[in-house]
Amino acid sequence: MLENTVPKIKKFPTKGARRQDQAHVIWVILTSYVLFNKGKTITYGELAELMGYESPQMGKNLAQALGIVSTYCLYNDLPPLSCIVVKRNGDIGWEGMIPEKSSLENEQKRVWNTDWHLYRTPTTATFRKVNENLTFNDVI
């Protein structure tokens, strides 16, 4: 019987999630989002709701996890996924993830034009290593 050999699926914790767990879910959401929403941004609050958080206000707590995702992207010569996540007023949360010789608009276009579904989803262990070992300055 499969029930003894196939592990049970786990749900993402909406309380007490570690940054690398958040980064993993953010990757899945944002890479899926751009596939069907070319040219559109997403707010921190909308991202928090898609992650299962009860309050869109939780979006303001996602900055570090978004930074982990974008550092990993830049390390792998991909555009920083976080550049499509904006505040309610449409402003980007932190332009520090934009490489010096580029612009927000250019990086957003690159995000929307990347075939994200062709890349494997990084594991939480990968994002933990990024968080522990890489800084943005290592990749620009």
Coordinates of C-alpha atoms in Angstrom, one line a residue:
M1 CA 0.0 0.0 0.0
L2 CA 1.2 3.5 -0.8
E3 CA -0.1 5.0 2.5
N4 CA 2.9 3.4 4.3
T5 CA 5.5 4.6 1.8
V6 CA 4.4 8.0 0.5
P7 CA 5.1 10.8 2.9
K8 CA 2.1 13.0 3.9
I9 CA 2.1 16.5 2.4
K10 CA 2.9 19.3 4.7
K11 CA 1.3 22.7 4.7
F12 CA 3.4 25.9 4.9
P13 CA 3.3 27.3 8.5
T14 CA 1.7 30.7 8.6
K15 CA 3.0 31.3 12.1
G16 CA 6.6 31.1 13.1
A17 CA 7.9 30.3 9.6
R18 CA 11.7 30.6 9.2
R19 CA 13.0 33.0 6.6
Q20 CA 14.2 30.2 4.4
D21 CA 10.8 28.6 4.5
Q22 CA 9.2 32.0 3.6
A23 CA 11.8 32.4 0.8
H24 CA 10.9 28.9 -0.7
V25 CA 7.2 29.8 -0.7
I26 CA 7.9 33.3 -2.1
W27 CA 9.8 31.7 -5.0
V28 CA 6.9 29.4 -5.8
I29 CA 4.4 32.2 -5.7
L30 CA 6.3 34.8 -7.6
T31 CA 7.6 32.5 -10.3
S32 CA 4.0 31.3 -10.8
Y33 CA 2.6 34.8 -10.6
V34 CA 4.8 36.2 -13.4
L35 CA 3.9 33.3 -15.7
F36 CA 0.2 34.5 -15.7
N37 CA 0.6 38.2 -14.9
K38 CA 3.2 39.6 -17.4
G39 CA 3.8 43.2 -16.8
K40 CA 2.0 43.3 -13.4
T41 CA 3.4 43.9 -10.0
I42 CA 2.2 42.4 -6.7
T43 CA 1.9 44.2 -3.3
Y44 CA 3.5 43.0 -0.1
G45 CA 0.0 42.5 1.3
E46 CA -1.2 40.4 -1.7
L47 CA 1.9 38.3 -1.4
A48 CA 1.3 37.8 2.3
E49 CA -2.3 36.7 1.6
L50 CA -1.1 34.2 -1.1
M51 CA 1.3 32.8 1.5
G52 CA -1.7 32.1 3.8
Y53 CA -1.1 34.9 6.3
E54 CA -4.3 36.1 7.9
S55 CA -3.4 39.8 7.6
P56 CA -2.0 41.6 4.6
Q57 CA -0.1 43.6 7.2
M58 CA 2.2 40.6 7.4
G59 CA 3.7 41.6 4.1
K60 CA 5.9 44.1 5.8
N61 CA 7.7 41.2 7.5
L62 CA 8.7 39.6 4.2
A63 CA 11.6 41.9 3.4
Q64 CA 14.4 39.5 4.6
A65 CA 12.9 36.5 2.8
L66 CA 12.5 38.5 -0.4
G67 CA 16.2 39.6 -0.1
I68 CA 17.2 35.9 0.2
V69 CA 15.3 35.0 -3.0
S70 CA 16.7 37.9 -4.9
T71 CA 20.3 37.3 -3.8
Y72 CA 19.9 33.8 -5.0
C73 CA 18.5 35.0 -8.3
L74 CA 21.4 37.4 -8.8
Y75 CA 24.0 34.8 -7.8
N76 CA 22.6 32.6 -10.6
D77 CA 22.5 35.4 -13.2
L78 CA 18.7 35.8 -13.0
P79 CA 16.8 39.0 -12.4
P80 CA 15.8 39.7 -8.8
L81 CA 12.3 38.4 -8.3
S82 CA 11.6 40.9 -5.4
C83 CA 11.6 43.8 -7.9
I84 CA 8.0 43.1 -8.8
V85 CA 6.9 43.2 -5.2
V86 CA 5.7 46.8 -4.4
K87 CA 4.1 48.8 -1.6
R88 CA 0.4 49.6 -1.8
N89 CA 1.2 53.0 -3.4
G90 CA 3.2 51.2 -6.2
D91 CA 6.7 52.1 -4.9
I92 CA 9.3 49.3 -4.8
G93 CA 10.1 48.3 -1.2
W94 CA 13.9 48.4 -1.6
E95 CA 15.8 49.3 -4.8
G96 CA 19.0 47.9 -3.3
M97 CA 18.5 44.6 -5.1
I98 CA 18.8 46.3 -8.5
P99 CA 22.3 45.9 -10.0
E100 CA 24.2 49.2 -10.4
K101 CA 24.3 49.1 -14.2
S102 CA 20.6 48.4 -14.6
S103 CA 17.3 50.0 -13.6
L104 CA 14.1 48.9 -11.8
E105 CA 12.2 49.0 -15.1
N106 CA 14.8 46.9 -16.9
E107 CA 15.0 44.3 -14.1
Q108 CA 11.2 44.1 -13.9
K109 CA 11.0 43.4 -17.7
R110 CA 13.7 40.7 -17.2
V111 CA 11.6 39.1 -14.4
W112 CA 8.5 39.1 -16.6
N113 CA 10.4 37.7 -19.6
T114 CA 12.2 34.9 -17.8
D115 CA 10.8 31.4 -18.3
W116 CA 10.9 30.7 -14.5
H117 CA 9.1 27.3 -15.0
L118 CA 12.3 26.0 -16.6
Y119 CA 14.3 26.4 -13.4
R120 CA 14.1 24.0 -10.5
T121 CA 12.6 25.4 -7.3
P122 CA 15.4 25.9 -4.7
T123 CA 14.9 24.0 -1.5
T124 CA 14.6 25.6 1.9
A125 CA 18.1 24.2 2.6
T126 CA 19.5 26.2 -0.4
F127 CA 17.8 29.3 0.9
R128 CA 19.2 28.7 4.4
K129 CA 22.7 28.6 2.8
V130 CA 22.1 31.8 0.9
N131 CA 20.9 33.5 4.1
E132 CA 24.0 32.3 6.0
N133 CA 26.7 32.8 3.4
L134 CA 25.8 35.2 0.7
T135 CA 25.3 38.9 0.7
F136 CA 24.0 41.2 -2.0
N137 CA 27.6 42.6 -2.4
D138 CA 28.8 39.1 -3.3
V139 CA 26.7 39.1 -6.5
I140 CA 26.9 42.6 -8.0

